[in-house]
PDB file of C-alpha atoms in Angstrom:
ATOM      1  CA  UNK A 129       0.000   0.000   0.000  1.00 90.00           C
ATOM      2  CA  UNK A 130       1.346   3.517  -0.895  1.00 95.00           C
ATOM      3  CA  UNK A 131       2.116   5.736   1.558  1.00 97.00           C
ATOM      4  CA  UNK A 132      -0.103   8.423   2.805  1.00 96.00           C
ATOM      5  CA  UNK A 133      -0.611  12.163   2.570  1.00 95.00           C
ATOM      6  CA  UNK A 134       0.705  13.647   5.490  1.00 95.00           C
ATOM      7  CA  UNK A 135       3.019  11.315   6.617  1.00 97.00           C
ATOM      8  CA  UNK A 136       6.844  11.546   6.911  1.00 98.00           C
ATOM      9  CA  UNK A 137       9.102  10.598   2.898  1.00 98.00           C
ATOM     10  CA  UNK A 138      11.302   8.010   3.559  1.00 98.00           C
ATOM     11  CA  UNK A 139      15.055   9.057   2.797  1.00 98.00           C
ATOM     12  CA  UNK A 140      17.020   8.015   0.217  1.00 98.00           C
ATOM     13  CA  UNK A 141      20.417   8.251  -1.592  1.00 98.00           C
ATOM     14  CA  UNK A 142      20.554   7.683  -5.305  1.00 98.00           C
ATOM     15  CA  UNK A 143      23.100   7.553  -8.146  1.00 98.00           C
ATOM     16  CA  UNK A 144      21.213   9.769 -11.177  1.00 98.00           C
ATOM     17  CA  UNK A 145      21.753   9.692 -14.846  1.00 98.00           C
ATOM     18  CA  UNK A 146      25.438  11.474 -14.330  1.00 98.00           C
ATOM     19  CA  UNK A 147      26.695   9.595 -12.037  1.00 98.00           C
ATOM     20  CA  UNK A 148      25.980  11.761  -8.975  1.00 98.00           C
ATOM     21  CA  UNK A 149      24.531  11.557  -5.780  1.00 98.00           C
ATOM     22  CA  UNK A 150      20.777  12.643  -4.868  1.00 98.00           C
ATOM     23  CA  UNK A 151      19.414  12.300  -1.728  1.00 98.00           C
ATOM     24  CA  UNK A 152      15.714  13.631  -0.718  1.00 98.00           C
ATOM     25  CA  UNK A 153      16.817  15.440   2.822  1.00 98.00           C
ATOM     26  CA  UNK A 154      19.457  17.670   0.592  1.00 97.00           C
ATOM     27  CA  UNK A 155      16.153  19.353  -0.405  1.00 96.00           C
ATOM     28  CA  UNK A 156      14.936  19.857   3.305  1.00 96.00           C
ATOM     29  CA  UNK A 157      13.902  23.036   4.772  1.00 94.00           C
ATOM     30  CA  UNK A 158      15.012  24.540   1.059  1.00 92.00           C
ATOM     31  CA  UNK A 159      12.288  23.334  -1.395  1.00 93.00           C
ATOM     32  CA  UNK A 160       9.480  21.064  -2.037  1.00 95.00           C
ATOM     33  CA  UNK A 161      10.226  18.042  -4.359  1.00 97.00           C
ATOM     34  CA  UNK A 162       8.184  16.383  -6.822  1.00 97.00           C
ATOM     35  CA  UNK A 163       9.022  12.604  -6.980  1.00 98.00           C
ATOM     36  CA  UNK A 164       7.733  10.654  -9.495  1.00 98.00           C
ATOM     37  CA  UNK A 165       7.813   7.150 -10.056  1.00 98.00           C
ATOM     38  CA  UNK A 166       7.798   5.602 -13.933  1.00 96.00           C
ATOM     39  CA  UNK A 167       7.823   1.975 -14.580  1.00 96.00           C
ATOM     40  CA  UNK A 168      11.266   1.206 -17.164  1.00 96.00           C
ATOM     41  CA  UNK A 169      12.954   3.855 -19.537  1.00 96.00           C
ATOM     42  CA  UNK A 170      12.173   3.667 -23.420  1.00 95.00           C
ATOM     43  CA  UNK A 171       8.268   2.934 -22.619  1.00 91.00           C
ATOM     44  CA  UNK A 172       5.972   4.527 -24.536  1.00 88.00           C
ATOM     45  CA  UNK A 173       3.509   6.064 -21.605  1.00 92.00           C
ATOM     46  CA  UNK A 174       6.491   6.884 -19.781  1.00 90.00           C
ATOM     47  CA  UNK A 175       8.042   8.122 -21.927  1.00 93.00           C
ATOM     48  CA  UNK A 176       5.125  10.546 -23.031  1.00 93.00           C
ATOM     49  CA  UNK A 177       4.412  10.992 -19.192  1.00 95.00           C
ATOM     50  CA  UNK A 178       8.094  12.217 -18.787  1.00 96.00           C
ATOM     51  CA  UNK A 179       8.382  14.342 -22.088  1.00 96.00           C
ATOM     52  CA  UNK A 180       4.994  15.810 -20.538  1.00 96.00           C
ATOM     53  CA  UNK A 181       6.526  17.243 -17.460  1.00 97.00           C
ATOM     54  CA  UNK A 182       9.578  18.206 -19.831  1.00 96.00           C
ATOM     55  CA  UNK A 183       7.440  20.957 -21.741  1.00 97.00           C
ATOM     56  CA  UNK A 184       5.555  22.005 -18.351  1.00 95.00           C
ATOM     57  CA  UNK A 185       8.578  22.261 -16.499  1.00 94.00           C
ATOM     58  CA  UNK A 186       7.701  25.835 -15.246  1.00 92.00           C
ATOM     59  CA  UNK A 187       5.256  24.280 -13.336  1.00 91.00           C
ATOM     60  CA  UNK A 188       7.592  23.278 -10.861  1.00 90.00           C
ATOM     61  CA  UNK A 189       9.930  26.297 -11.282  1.00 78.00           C
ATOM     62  CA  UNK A 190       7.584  28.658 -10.666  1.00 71.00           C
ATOM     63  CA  UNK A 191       6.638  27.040  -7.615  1.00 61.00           C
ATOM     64  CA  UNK A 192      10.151  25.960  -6.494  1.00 85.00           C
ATOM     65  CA  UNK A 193       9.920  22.300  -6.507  1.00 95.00           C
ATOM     66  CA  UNK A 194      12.468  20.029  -7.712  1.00 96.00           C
ATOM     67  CA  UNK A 195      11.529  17.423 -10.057  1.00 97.00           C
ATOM     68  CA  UNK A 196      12.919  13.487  -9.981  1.00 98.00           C
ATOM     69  CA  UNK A 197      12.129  10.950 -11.901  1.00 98.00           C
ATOM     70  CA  UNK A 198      12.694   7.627 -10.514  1.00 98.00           C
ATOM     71  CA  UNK A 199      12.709   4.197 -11.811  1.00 98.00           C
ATOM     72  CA  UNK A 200      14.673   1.022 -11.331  1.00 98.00           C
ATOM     73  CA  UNK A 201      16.630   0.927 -14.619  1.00 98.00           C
ATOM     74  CA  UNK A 202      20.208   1.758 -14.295  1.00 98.00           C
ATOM     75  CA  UNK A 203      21.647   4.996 -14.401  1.00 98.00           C
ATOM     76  CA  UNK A 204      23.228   4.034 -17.520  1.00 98.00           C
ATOM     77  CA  UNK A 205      20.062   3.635 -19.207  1.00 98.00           C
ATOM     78  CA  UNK A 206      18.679   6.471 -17.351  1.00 98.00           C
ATOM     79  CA  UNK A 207      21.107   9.054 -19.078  1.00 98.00           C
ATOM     80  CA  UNK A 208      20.457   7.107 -22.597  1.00 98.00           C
ATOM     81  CA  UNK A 209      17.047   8.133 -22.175  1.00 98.00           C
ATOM     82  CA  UNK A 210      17.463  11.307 -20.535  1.00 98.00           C
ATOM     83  CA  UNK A 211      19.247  12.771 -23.233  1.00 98.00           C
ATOM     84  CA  UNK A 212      17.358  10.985 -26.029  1.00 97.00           C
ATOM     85  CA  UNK A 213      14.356  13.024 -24.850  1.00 97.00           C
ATOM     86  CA  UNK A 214      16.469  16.235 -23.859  1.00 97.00           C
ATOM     87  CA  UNK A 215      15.240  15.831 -19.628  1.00 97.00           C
ATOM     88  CA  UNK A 216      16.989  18.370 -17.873  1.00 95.00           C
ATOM     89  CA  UNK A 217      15.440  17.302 -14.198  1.00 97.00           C
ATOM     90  CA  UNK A 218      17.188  14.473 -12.100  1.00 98.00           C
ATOM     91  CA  UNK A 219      16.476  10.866 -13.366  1.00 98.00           C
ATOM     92  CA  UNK A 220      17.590   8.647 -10.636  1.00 98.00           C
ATOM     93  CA  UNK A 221      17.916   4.767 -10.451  1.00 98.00           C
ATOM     94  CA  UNK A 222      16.264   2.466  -8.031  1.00 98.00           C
ATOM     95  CA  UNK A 223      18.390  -0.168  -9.580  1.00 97.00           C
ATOM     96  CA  UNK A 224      19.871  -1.993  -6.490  1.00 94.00           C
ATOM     97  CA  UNK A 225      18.558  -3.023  -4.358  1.00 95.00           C
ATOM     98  CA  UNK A 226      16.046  -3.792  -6.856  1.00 96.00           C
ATOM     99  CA  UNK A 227      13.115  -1.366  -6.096  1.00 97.00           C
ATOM    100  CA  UNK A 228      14.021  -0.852  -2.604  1.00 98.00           C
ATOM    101  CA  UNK A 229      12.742   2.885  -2.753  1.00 98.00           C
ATOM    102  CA  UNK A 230       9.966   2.316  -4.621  1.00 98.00           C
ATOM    103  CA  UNK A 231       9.214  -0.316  -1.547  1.00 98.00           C
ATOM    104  CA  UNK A 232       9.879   1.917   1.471  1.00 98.00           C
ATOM    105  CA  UNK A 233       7.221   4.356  -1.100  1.00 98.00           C
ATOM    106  CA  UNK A 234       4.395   1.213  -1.300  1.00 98.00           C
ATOM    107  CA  UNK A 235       4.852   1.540  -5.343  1.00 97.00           C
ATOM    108  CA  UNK A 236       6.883  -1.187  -6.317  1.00 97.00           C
ATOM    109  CA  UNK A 237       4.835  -4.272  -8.213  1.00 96.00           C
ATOM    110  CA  UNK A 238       6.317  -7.238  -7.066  1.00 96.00           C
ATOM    111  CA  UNK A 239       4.677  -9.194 -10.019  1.00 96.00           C
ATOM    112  CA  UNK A 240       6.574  -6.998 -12.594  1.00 95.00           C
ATOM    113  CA  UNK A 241       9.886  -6.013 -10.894  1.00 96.00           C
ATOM    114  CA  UNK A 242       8.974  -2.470 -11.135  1.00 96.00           C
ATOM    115  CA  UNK A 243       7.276   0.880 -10.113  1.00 96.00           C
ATOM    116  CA  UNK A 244       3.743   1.578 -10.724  1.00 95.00           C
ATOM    117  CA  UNK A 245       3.154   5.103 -12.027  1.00 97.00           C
ATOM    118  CA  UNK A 246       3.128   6.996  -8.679  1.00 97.00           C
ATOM    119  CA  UNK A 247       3.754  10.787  -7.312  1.00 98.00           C
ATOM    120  CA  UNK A 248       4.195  12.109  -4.470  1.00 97.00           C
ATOM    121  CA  UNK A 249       4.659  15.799  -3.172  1.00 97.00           C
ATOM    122  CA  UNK A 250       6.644  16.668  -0.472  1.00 97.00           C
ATOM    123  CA  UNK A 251       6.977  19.710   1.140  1.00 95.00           C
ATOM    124  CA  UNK A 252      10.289  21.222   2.687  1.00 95.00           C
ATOM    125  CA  UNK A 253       9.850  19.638   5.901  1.00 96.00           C
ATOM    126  CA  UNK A 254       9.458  16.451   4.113  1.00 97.00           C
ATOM    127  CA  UNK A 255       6.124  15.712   4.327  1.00 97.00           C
ATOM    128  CA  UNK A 256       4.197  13.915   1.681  1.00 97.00           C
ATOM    129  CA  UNK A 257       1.509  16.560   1.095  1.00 96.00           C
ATOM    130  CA  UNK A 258      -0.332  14.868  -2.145  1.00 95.00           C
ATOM    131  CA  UNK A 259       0.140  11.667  -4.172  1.00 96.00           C
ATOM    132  CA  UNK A 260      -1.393  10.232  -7.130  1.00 96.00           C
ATOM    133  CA  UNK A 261      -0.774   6.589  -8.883  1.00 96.00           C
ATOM    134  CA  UNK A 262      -2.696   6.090 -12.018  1.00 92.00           C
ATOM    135  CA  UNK A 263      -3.526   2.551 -12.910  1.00 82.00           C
ATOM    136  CA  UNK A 264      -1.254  -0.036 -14.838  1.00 81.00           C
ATOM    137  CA  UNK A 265      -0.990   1.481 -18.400  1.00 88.00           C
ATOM    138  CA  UNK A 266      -2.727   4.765 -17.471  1.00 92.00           C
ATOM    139  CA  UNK A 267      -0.834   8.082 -17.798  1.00 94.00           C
ATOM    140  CA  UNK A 268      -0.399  10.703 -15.436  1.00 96.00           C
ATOM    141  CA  UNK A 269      -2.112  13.734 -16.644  1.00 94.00           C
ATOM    142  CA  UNK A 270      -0.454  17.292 -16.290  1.00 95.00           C
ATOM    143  CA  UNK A 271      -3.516  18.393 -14.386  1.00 95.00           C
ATOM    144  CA  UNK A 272      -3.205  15.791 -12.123  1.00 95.00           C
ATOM    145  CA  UNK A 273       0.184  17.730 -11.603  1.00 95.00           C
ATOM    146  CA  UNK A 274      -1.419  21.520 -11.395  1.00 92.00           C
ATOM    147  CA  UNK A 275      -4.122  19.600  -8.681  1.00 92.00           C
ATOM    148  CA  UNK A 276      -1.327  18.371  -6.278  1.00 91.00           C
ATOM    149  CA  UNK A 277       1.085  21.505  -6.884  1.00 91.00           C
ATOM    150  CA  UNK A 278      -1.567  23.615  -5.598  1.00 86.00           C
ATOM    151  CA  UNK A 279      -2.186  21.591  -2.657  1.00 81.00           C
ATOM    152  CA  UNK A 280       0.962  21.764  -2.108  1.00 78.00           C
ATOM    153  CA  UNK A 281       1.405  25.633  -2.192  1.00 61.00           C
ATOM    154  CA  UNK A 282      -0.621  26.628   1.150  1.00 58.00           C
ATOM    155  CA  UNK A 283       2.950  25.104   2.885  1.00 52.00           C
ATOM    156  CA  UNK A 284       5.746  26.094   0.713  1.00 46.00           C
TER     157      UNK A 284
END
């Protein structure tokens, strides 16, 4: 079961597409963060999803929010498809343990090896403000986005 609104993000410290370090609590009491989930790299709704938030990305400028991508392909195949589609937000990879964030997050599909489509806002305190998960093979709409951002605003 996926976590809950108003409950406490678990940490975490990933490798992104370059190679670098990102943890969640480097974001705390400095911005909100906006970490979404996508099933594998090269997919065609994720992909769409991702190239989605790409165009919109002002969305989470203008409201100071840092946007991550997460998934549990390897970083090597993160930055393949990070700079296939031109992303210029953090894509970071839940690749070993297998899925262990997407776990501690109540997301990962056990039956499939990978994340369902979740999100999940949290604030600077890092609180989990709003989430969303679409079903298996729906997209995540941007006003699905817009929604959660502006629940989000009341505590930035």
């Amino acid at each position: 079961m996926a976590l809950q609104n108003d409950t406490q993000a678990p940490d975490f410290k990933l490798i992104n597409q370059f190679g670098e370090s990102v943890q969640l609590s480097q974001y705390r009491g400095m911005k909100s963060v906006a970490l979404v989930f996508f099933p594998l790299a090269f997919s065609g709704i994720c992909s769409g999803e991702l190239c989605e938030l790409r165009d919109n990305l002002a969305l989470f400028d203008d409201g100071s929010v840092e946007l991550i991508g997460i998934s549990v392909d390897s970083r090597h195949a993160l930055r393949a498809f990070g700079e296939q589609e031109k992303y210029t937000f953090d894509l970071v990879a839940d690749f070993w343990p297998h899925g262990a964030v997407a776990k501690e997050y109540g997301v990962f599909l056990e039956d499939k090896g990978f994340a369902n489509r979740a999100t999940f806002l949290i604030d600077p305190s890092g609180i989990i403000r709003s989430s969303f998960i679409t079903a298996p093979g729906e997209a995540r709409s941007i006003e699905s986005y817009r929604a959660a951002l502006e629940q989000l605003a009341p505590v930035l």
